[in-house]
Coordinates of C-alpha atoms in Angstrom, one line a residue:
X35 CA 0.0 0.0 0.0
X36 CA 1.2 3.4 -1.2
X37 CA 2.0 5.7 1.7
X38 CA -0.8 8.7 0.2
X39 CA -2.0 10.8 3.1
X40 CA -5.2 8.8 2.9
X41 CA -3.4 5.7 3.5
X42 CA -1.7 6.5 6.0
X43 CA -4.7 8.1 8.2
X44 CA -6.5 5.1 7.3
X45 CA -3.3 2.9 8.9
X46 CA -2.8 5.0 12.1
X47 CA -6.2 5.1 12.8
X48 CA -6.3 1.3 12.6
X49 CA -3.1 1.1 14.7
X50 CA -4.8 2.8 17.2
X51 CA -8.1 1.6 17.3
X52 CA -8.4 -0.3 20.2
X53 CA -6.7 2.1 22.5
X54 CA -9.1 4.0 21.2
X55 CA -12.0 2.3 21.6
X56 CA -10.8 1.5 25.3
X57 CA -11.1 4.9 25.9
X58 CA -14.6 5.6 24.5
X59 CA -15.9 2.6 26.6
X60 CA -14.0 4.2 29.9
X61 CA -16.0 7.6 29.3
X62 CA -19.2 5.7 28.5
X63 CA -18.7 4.2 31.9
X64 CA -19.2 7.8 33.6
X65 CA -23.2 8.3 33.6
X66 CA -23.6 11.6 32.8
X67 CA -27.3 12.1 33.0
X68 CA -27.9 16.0 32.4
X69 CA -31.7 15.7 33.5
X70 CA -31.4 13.3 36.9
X71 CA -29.9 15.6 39.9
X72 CA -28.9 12.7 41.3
X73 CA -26.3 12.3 38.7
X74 CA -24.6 16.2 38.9
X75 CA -21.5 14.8 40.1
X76 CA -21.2 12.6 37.0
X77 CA -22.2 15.1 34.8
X78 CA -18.8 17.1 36.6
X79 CA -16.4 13.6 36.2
X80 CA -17.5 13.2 32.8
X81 CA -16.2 16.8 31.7
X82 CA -13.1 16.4 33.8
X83 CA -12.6 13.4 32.2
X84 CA -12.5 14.7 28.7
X85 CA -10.5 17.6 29.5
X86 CA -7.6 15.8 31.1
X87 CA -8.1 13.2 27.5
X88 CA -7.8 16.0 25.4
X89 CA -4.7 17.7 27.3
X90 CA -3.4 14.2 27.0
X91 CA -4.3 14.1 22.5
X92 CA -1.8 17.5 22.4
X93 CA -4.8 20.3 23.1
X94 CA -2.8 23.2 24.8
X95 CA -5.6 24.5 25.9
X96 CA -8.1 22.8 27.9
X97 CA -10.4 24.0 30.8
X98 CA -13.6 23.8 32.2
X99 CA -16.4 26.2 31.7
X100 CA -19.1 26.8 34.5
X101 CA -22.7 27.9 33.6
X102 CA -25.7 28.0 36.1
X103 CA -26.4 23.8 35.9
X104 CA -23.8 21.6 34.4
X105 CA -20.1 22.2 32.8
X106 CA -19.4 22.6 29.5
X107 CA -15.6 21.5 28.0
X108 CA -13.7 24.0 26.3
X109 CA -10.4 23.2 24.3
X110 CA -8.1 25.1 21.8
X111 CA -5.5 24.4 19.6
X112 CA -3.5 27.0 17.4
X113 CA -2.0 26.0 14.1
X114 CA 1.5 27.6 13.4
X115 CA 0.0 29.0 10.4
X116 CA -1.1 32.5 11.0
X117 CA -3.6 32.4 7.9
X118 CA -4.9 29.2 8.8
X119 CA -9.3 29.1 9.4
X120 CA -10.5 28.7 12.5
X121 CA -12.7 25.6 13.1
X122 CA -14.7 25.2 15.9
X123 CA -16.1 21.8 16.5
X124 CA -19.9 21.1 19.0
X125 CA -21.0 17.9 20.6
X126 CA -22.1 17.4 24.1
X127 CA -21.2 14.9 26.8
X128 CA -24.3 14.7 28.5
X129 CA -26.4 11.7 27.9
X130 CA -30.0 10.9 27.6
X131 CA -31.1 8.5 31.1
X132 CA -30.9 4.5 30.8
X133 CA -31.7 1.4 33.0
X134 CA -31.3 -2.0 32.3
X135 CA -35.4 -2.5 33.2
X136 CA -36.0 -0.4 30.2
X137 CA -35.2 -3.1 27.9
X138 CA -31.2 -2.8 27.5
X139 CA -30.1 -6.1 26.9
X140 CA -26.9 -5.1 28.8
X141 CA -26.0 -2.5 31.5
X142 CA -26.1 1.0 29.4
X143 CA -23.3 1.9 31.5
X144 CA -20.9 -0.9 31.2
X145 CA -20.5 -0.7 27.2
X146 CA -19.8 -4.4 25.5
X147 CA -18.9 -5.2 21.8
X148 CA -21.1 -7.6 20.0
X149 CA -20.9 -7.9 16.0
X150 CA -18.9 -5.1 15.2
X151 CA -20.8 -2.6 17.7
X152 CA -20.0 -0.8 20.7
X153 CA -23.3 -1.0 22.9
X154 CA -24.0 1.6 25.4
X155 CA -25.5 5.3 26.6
X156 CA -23.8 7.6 24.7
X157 CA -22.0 5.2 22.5
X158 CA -23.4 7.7 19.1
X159 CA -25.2 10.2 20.7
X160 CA -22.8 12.0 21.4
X161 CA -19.6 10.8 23.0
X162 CA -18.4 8.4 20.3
X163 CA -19.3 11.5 17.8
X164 CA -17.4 13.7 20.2
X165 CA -14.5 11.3 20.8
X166 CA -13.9 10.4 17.6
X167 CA -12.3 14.2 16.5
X168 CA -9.3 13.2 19.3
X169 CA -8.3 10.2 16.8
X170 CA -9.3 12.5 14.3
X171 CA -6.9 15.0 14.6
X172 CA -4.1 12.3 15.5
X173 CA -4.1 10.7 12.6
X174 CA -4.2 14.4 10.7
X175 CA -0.7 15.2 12.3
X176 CA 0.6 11.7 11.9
X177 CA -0.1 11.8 8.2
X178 CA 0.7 15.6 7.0
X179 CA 3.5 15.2 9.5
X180 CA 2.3 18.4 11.0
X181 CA 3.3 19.2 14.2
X182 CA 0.1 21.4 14.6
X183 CA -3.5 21.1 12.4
X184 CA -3.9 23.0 9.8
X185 CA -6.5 25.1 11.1
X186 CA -6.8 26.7 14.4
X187 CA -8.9 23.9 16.1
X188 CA -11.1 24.5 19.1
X189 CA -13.8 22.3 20.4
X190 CA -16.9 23.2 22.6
X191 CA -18.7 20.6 24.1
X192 CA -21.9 21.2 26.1
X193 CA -23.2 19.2 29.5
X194 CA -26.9 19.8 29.2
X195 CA -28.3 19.1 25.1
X196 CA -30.2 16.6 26.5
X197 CA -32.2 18.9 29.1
X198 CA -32.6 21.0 26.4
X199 CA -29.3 23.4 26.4
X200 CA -31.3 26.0 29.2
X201 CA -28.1 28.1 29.3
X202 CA -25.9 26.9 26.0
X203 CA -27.0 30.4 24.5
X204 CA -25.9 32.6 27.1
X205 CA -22.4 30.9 27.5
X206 CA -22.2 31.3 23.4
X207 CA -22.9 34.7 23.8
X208 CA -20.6 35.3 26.8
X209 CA -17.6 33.6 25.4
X210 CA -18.1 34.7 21.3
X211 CA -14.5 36.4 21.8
X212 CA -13.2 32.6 22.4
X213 CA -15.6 30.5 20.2
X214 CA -14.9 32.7 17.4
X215 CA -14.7 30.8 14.5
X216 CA -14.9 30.6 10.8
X217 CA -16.9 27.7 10.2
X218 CA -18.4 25.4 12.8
X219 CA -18.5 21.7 12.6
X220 CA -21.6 19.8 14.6
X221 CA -20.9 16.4 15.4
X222 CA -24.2 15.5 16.9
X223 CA -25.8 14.2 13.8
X224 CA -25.9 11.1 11.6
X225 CA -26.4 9.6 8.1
X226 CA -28.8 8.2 5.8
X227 CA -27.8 4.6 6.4
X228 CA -25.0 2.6 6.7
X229 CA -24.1 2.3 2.8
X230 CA -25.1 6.0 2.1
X231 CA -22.6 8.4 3.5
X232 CA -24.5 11.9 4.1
X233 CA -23.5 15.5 5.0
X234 CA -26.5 17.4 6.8
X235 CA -27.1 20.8 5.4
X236 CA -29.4 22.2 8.1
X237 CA -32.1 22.0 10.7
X238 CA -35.3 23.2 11.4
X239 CA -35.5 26.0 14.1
X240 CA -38.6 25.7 16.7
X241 CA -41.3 28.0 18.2
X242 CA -43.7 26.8 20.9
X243 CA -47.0 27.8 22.7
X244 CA -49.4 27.3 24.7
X245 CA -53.2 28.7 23.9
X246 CA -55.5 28.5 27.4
X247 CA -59.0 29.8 26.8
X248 CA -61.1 30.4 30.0
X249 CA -64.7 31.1 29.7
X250 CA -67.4 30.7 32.9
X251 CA -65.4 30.6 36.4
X252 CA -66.3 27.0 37.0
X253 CA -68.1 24.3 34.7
X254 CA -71.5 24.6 34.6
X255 CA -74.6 22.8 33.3
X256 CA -75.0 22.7 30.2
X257 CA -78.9 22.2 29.4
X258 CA -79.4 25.1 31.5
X259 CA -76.5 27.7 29.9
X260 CA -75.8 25.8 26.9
X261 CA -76.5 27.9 23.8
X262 CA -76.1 31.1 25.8
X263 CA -72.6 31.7 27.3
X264 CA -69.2 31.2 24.8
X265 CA -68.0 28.2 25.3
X266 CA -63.9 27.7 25.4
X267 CA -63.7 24.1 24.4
X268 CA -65.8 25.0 21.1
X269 CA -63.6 28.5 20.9
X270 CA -60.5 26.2 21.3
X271 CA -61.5 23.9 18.7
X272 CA -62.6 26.8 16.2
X273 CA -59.3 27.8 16.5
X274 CA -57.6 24.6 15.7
X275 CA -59.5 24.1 12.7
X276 CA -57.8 27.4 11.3
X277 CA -54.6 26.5 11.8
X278 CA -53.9 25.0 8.1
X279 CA -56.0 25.7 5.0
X280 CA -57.3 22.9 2.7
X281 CA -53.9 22.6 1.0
X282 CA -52.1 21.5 4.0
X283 CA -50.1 24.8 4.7
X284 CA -50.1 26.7 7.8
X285 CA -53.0 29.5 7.5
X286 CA -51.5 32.6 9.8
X287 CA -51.2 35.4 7.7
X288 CA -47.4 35.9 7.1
X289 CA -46.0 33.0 8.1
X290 CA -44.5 31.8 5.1
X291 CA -42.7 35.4 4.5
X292 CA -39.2 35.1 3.7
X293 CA -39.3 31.3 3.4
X294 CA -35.7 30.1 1.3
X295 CA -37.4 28.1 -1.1
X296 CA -36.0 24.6 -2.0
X297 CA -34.4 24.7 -5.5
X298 CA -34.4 22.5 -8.4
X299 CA -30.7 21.2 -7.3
X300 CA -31.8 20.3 -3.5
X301 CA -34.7 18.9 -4.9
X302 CA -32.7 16.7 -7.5
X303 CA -30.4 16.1 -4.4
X304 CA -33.4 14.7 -2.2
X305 CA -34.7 13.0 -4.9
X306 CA -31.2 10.6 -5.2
X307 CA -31.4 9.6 -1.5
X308 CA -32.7 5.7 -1.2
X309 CA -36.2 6.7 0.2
X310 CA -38.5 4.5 0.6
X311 CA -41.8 5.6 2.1
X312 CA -43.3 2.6 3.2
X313 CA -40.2 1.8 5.2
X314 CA -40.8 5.4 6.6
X315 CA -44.2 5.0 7.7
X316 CA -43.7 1.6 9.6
X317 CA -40.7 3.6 11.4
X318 CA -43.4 6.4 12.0
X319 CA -45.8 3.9 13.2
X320 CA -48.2 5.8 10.8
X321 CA -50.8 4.9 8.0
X322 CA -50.6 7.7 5.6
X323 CA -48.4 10.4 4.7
X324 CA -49.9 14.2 5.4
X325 CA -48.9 17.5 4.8
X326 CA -48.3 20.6 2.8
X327 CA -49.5 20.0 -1.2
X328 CA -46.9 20.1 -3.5
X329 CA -44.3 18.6 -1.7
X330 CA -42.8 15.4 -1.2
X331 CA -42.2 13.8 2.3
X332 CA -38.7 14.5 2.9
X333 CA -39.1 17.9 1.5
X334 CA -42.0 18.7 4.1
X335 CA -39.9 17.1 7.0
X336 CA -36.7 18.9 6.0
X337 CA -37.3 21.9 4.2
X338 CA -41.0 23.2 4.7
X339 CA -42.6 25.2 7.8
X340 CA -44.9 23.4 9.6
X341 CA -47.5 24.1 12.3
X342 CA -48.4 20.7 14.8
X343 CA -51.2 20.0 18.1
X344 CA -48.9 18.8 20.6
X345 CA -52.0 17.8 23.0
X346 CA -55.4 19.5 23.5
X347 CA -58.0 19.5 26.5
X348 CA -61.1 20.9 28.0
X349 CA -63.9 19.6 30.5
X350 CA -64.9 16.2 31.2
X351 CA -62.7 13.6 30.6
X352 CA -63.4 10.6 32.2
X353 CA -65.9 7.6 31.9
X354 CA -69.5 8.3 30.7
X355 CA -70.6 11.5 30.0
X356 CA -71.0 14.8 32.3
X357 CA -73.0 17.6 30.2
X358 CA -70.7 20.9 31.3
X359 CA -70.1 23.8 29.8
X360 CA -65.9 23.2 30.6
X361 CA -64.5 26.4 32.5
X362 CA -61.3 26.0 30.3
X363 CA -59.2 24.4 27.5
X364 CA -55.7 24.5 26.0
X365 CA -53.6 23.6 23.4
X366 CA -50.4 23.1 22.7
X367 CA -48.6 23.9 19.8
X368 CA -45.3 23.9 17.8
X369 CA -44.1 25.4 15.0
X370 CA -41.3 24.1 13.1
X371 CA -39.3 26.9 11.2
X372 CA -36.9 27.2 8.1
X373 CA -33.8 29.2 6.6
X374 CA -35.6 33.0 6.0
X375 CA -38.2 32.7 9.3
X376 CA -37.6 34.4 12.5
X377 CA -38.8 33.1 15.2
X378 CA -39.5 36.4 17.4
X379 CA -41.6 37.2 14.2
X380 CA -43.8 34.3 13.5
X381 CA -44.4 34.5 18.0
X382 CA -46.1 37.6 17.3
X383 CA -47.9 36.6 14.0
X384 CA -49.3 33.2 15.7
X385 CA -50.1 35.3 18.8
X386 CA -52.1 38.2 16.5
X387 CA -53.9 35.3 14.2
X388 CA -54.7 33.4 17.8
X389 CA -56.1 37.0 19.6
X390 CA -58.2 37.6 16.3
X391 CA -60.1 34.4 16.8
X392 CA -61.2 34.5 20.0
X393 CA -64.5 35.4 20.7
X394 CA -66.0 37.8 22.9
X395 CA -66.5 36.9 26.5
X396 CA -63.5 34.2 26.3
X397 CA -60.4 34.8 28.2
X398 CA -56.9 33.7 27.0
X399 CA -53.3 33.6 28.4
X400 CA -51.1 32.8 25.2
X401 CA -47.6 31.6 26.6
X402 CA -44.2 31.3 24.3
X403 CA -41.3 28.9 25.4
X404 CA -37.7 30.1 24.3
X405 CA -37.6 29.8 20.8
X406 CA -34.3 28.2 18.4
X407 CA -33.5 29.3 15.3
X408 CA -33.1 27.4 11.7
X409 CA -30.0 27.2 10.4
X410 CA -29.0 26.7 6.8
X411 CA -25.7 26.1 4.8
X412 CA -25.8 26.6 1.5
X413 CA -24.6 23.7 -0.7
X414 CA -22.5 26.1 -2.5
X415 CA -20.4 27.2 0.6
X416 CA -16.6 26.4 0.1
X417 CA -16.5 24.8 3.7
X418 CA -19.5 22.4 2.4
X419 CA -17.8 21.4 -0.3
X420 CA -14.8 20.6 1.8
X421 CA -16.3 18.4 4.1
X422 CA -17.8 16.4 1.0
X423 CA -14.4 15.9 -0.3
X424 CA -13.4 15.0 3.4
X425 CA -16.2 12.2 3.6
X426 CA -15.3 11.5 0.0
X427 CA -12.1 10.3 1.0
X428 CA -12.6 8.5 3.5
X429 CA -16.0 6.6 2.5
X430 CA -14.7 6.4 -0.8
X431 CA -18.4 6.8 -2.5
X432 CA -20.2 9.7 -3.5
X433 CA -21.6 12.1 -0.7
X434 CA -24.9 12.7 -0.9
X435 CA -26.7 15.6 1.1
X436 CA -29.6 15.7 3.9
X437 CA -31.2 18.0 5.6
X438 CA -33.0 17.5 9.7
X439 CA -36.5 17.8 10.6
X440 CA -35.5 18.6 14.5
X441 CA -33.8 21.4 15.5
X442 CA -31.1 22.1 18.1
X443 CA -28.2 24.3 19.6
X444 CA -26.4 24.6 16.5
X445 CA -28.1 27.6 15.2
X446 CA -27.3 29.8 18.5
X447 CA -23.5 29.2 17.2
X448 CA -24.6 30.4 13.6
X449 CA -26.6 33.1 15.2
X450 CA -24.0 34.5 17.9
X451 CA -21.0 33.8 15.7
X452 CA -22.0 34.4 12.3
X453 CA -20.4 31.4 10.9
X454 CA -21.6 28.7 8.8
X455 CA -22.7 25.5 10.3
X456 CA -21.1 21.9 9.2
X457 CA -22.9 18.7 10.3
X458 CA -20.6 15.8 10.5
X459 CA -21.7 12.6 12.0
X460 CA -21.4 9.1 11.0
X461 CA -24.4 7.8 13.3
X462 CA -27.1 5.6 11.8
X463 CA -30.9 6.0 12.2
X464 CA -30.5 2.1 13.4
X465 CA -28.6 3.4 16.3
X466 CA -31.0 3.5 18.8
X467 CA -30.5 7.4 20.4
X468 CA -32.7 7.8 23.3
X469 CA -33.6 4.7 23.5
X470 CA -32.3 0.7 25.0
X471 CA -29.4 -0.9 23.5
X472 CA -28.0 2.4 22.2
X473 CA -25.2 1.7 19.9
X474 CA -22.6 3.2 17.8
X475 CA -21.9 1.3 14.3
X476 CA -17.4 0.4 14.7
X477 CA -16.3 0.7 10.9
X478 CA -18.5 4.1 10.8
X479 CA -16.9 5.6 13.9
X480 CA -13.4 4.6 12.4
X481 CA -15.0 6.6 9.1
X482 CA -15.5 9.3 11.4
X483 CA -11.9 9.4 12.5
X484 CA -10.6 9.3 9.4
X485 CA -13.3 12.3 8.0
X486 CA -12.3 14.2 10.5
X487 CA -8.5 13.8 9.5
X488 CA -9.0 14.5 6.2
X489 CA -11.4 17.6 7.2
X490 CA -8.5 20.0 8.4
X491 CA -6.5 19.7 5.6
X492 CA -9.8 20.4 3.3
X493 CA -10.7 23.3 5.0
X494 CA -7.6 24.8 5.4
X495 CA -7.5 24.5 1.3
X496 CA -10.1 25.8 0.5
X497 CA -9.3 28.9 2.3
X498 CA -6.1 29.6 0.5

């Protein structure tokens, strides 16, 4: 075998696989629950832990960064070229709760290899997708023969995604001077499958609320009030109703303002992805596809607005029947949002259309949770392109491209930074995140590695 720089990532990285792997399985040990208080002091060990790893892979910088609930890692290092880009890489080390009772067909926090898999909490989401950059930017060195990467390298990794990242904007926006970065790489992500390596483009940003309607002060009977007092429940469900017009699209009067529309090349793009749709509705447990005319399904979960009913109630519930007039009803809602929406914007516009639909002698209290942002990379940008070429190599197929329905912290980087957004992950929907017998797929993590070598070295050429 030729001694190219792709072989010879591709043979460090196999040299020192199971040290690696060793390594991963000792930090999965640490159960670093974010949402159990009971488990703040492994939340703690587990950043501790990877900051003393990273000192150890050659970071010069390493430290610890307190916010208000649990520690985030923070880690730096220069490259002795002063024109170099800076790169800064996002996972978290926080992981999602787990017990054996809950179906694990081992302890989630005593990882074991069976079949080419390492099983346990955390294994993809995200320590292995985390870990796998310290390999990563091993085998870079050991291949360019670098003493230092090729870009300035500096890694942020959070300890509470998975409670839902309460203070991951503040800390952005508090330490922008030291995150600052020309492109950011997210490895909290996946691929299409394990034969069809994917780059994610972007993710949906978020808006939530919650409509309560209040109408008499208590419930009252309804043969002898019925017909002649407003009614919430009926108000309530009025105002679902006009949520979406007969086309499927979401019917609040300028929400679909600045909307990036897909083009004909994402479209082609989506169109070459291995979809099939009645594997997707057995995964979605579901016995039709719904949803905005004119679009396909993976263009409605990736790259369309869309208005859901998380849950709905009002009056009697339970067995039999109780004729009230309900005192209340609520509703809650979400709103998933694309490149071109903002959120602040479409609050107010969902809180006008609500107040406008509410009739007279029916009280409301309308009530927005913090919203996230979309996030978008165009799959022009240079740094796109390099990551391709980056998964290219070390895949040695075609990349395709993606896009995700969910949303997360990655856009308050975009947002307080101002820097484009890479997705890189090599997780598979098969995976299991959130759920028993996580696992994390071997070959693809040692893909990962060896992405991630070949990542610096495209970056830092396609900034020249």
């Amino acid at each position: 075998m030729s001694d190219t720089p792709d072989n010879a990532v591709r043979t460090y990285t196999e040299q020192h696989r199971a040290a690696f792997l060793d390594d991963l399985a000792a930090w999965l040990r640490i159960p670093s629950v974010s949402a159990q208080p009971e488990h703040d002091g492994d939340v703690r060990r587990s950043a501790e832990w990877l900051s003393a790893k990273l000192s150890e892979t050659g970071f010069p910088v390493t430290e610890i960064w307190e916010t208000p609930g649990a520690p985030a890692v923070f880690a730096e290092w220069p490259s002795d070229d002063p024109d170099a880009p800076v790169v800064l890489v996002y996972g978290h080390h926080d992981v999602q709760p787990a017990a054996r009772e809950d179906g694990w067909h081992s302890d989630p926090f005593e990882p074991v290899i069976r079949e080419g898999r390492m099983y346990g909490r955390g294994a993809a989401d995200d320590k292995g997708q985390v870990f796998f950059h310290t390999l990563g930017v091993r085998a870079h060195l050991a291949a360019t023969g670098r003493t230092t990467p090729a870009v300035h390298l500096k890694l942020l990794v959070e300890g509470e995604e998975e409670s839902g990242s309460p203070n991951f904007r503040a800390l952005a926006e508090q330490r922008a001077s030291r995150l600052a970065a020309d492109v950011v790489v997210v490895s909290d992500t996946g691929m299409w499958d394990e034969n069809t390596p994917t780059l994610c483009t972007g993710m949906r940003g978020l808006a939530e609320c919650e409509i309560q309607l209040y109408g008499p002060d208590q419930d009252i009977h309804s043969g002898s009030f019925g017909g002649a007092v407003p009614n919430p429940a009926t108000a309530l469900a009025r105002l679902v109703a006009a949520l979406h017009d007969d086309d499927g699209r979401v019917a609040v009067p300028g929400f679909y303002d600045g909307v990036a529309e897909l083009t004909d090349t994402e479209r082609a793009l989506f169109a070459e992805l291995p979809f099939d749709e009645d594997a997707w509705l057995r995964t979605a447990a579901s016995h039709a596809t719904a949803g905005e005319a004119g679009h396909t399904t993976l263009e409605r979960v990736w790259a369309r607005p869309t208005a859901e009913v998380n849950g709905i109630g009002g009056g009697y519930q339970g067995a039999g029947s109780k004729t009230v007039i309900p005192s209340s009803a609520l509703v809650k809602l979400s709103f998933r949002l694309v490149a071109g929406q903002d959120p602040d914007r479409v609050q107010t516009l969902v809180r006008g259309w609500a107040e406008d639909r509410i009739p007279a002698g029916i009280r409301h209290r309308i009530t927005f949770s913090p919203a996230t942002r979309p996030c978008l990379t165009p799959l022009d940008h240079p740094a796109l392109r390099a990551a391709a070429r980056a998964m290219g190599r070390a895949f040695g197929k075609k990349v395709l491209f993606t896009r995700e329905g969910g949303s997360g912290p990655a856009a308050d980087l975009q947002d307080v930074l101002g820097a484009p957004v890479l997705f890189l992950g090599i997780s598979v929907p098969s995976d299991g995140w959130h759920g028993p017998d996580e696992k994390v797929e071997l070959d693809l993590l040692l893909k990962g590695v060896e992405t991630s070598a070949h990542l610096w070295d495209e970056l830092a050429a396609a900034n020249r």
